[in-house]
Amino acid sequence: MDLQMVDLRTQIEATRPEIDAAIAAVLDRGAFVRGPFVAAFEAELATYLAGLGSDADVFALGVGNGTDALQIALMALGVGPGDEVVCPSFTFVATAEAAALLGATPVFVDVDPVTFNLDPAKLKAALSTRTKAVVPVHLFGQCADVPAIRAVCDPLGIPVVEDMAQAIGATWNGQPAGTLGALGCLSFYPSKNLGAFGDGGAIVTTDPELADRVRQIANHGAAKKYHHTAVGVNSRLDAIQASILSVHLRHLPAWTQARRAAAALYDGAFAGMDDVVRPVRVPEARHVFHQYTLRVPAELRDDLAADLKARGVPTMIYYPEPIHRMPPYTTGAVLPETDRACREVLSLPMHPYLTAQQVAFVADAVRQSLAPVTA
Ligand SMILES: Cc1ncc(COP(=O)(O)O)c(C=O)c1O
């Protein structure tokens, strides 16, 4: 059985005529940077997010990648040297790197062991007078509890930036990710739920003033052409990627359904299996399953991964090392749930074209791998 963590080949086969036409339209028009294809995708993205249940209009700005999106969002909030930005340590490094690039200090909060997301109960202790923003991550496709995080932050005037790189289409109490805090940051890395065929990212917000600010910062700090009122960056979503993303966005609702259906099949297959903790859905959250991540006992995890590989089942460990233990970010923070998650997580193949047979094959392989232990 041909199993992959993410099967872009099958996806491309299914969408090839639409993709070819979209790229051809960009070549015919010769508009490669900014211009109508990027504007169209930005509008479609805003409409898609608003349609998930936003109370307010959504603004969307395409940028170069998800890391830039985070950096620009923090710049729009005035983050700079001497400031602190609070975020989880159990995430991709970019979440903390964006703050560090601006001369700010990332301050790490432990995760909730059930969801792997920033634990709101532990947030207050991490805040200081220097905290300029809090960046929860909607890890693996399930929203962090932003209302609980905001209940701590709002009275102190600390804005929340959602790292929603893994969570387009996710909602919390019917409100879409990206509209729960001040700004939301997306990555369109090819393996993401909405992926380009190269790098790409976006910043979304319901605040028109912040929308203007991020647009200027991403364009060299230009208020209008050749008039630069702030130090900015050059971060652009290119038109070919935007045209591809417009095609993919049309498929996203069906792809998200397919991911959720595959997750439900995995859940059924792992029900009652010793040594396997399935992803827990929070009732308020609509999980979009960027990853289907099991928790298994640390002493079994690496052998299980190796055995699954031998059986033809790829797996990944997101993430093997927490950021707070990486040399540039070492703070001495004590984050036991983060450390435990790094030792216990194992992500299985997950993508919209995963078949019921493939899910059954993976689940059987896991069962057989663990059999000597669970028997
Ligand atoms: C949680 C998280 N944040 C940020 C990023 C950075 O996105 P990019 O790779 O597009 O810069 C990623 C993806 O790689 C991610 O998974």
mmCIF file of C-alpha atoms and ligand atoms in Angstrom, residues 65-67 70 91-92 94-95 137 163 165-166 187-189 192 199-200 319, ligand 1:
data_model
loop_
_atom_site.group_PDB
_atom_site.id
_atom_site.type_symbol
_atom_site.label_atom_id
_atom_site.label_comp_id
_atom_site.label_asym_id
_atom_site.label_seq_id
_atom_site.Cartn_x
_atom_site.Cartn_y
_atom_site.Cartn_z
ATOM 1 C CA ASN A 65 5.066 32.788 4.135
ATOM 2 C CA GLY A 66 3.638 32.036 7.559
ATOM 3 C CA THR A 67 6.754 33.146 9.404
ATOM 4 C CA LEU A 70 3.727 36.296 12.302
ATOM 5 C CA THR A 91 4.994 24.321 18.245
ATOM 6 C CA PHE A 92 7.048 24.946 15.141
ATOM 7 C CA ALA A 94 8.528 30.066 13.700
ATOM 8 C CA THR A 95 6.008 30.979 16.409
ATOM 9 C CA VAL A 137 -1.088 28.234 18.266
ATOM 10 C CA ASP A 163 -0.869 31.309 14.867
ATOM 11 C CA ALA A 165 -0.790 28.072 10.246
ATOM 12 C CA GLN A 166 -2.320 24.630 10.821
ATOM 13 C CA SER A 187 0.942 29.501 6.206
ATOM 14 C CA PHE A 188 0.333 28.107 2.742
ATOM 15 C CA TYR A 189 3.326 25.775 2.840
ATOM 16 C CA LYS A 192 -0.823 22.727 4.932
ATOM 17 C CA ASP A 199 5.816 29.376 -0.049
ATOM 18 C CA GLY A 200 2.939 31.633 0.868
ATOM 19 C CA TYR A 319 7.653 18.086 17.601
HETATM 20 C C1 LIG B 1 2.481 26.444 13.809
HETATM 21 C C2 LIG B 1 3.254 27.047 12.670
HETATM 22 N N1 LIG B 1 3.612 28.341 12.734
HETATM 23 C C3 LIG B 1 4.278 28.926 11.737
HETATM 24 C C4 LIG B 1 4.647 28.237 10.606
HETATM 25 C C5 LIG B 1 5.484 28.921 9.586
HETATM 26 O O1 LIG B 1 4.955 28.934 8.301
HETATM 27 P P1 LIG B 1 5.918 29.012 7.022
HETATM 28 O O2 LIG B 1 6.632 27.710 6.900
HETATM 29 O O3 LIG B 1 4.971 29.284 5.897
HETATM 30 O O4 LIG B 1 6.849 30.153 7.239
HETATM 31 C C6 LIG B 1 4.270 26.888 10.484
HETATM 32 C C7 LIG B 1 4.543 26.074 9.282
HETATM 33 O O5 LIG B 1 5.540 25.723 8.864
HETATM 34 C C8 LIG B 1 3.577 26.272 11.551
HETATM 35 O O6 LIG B 1 3.228 24.979 11.495
#
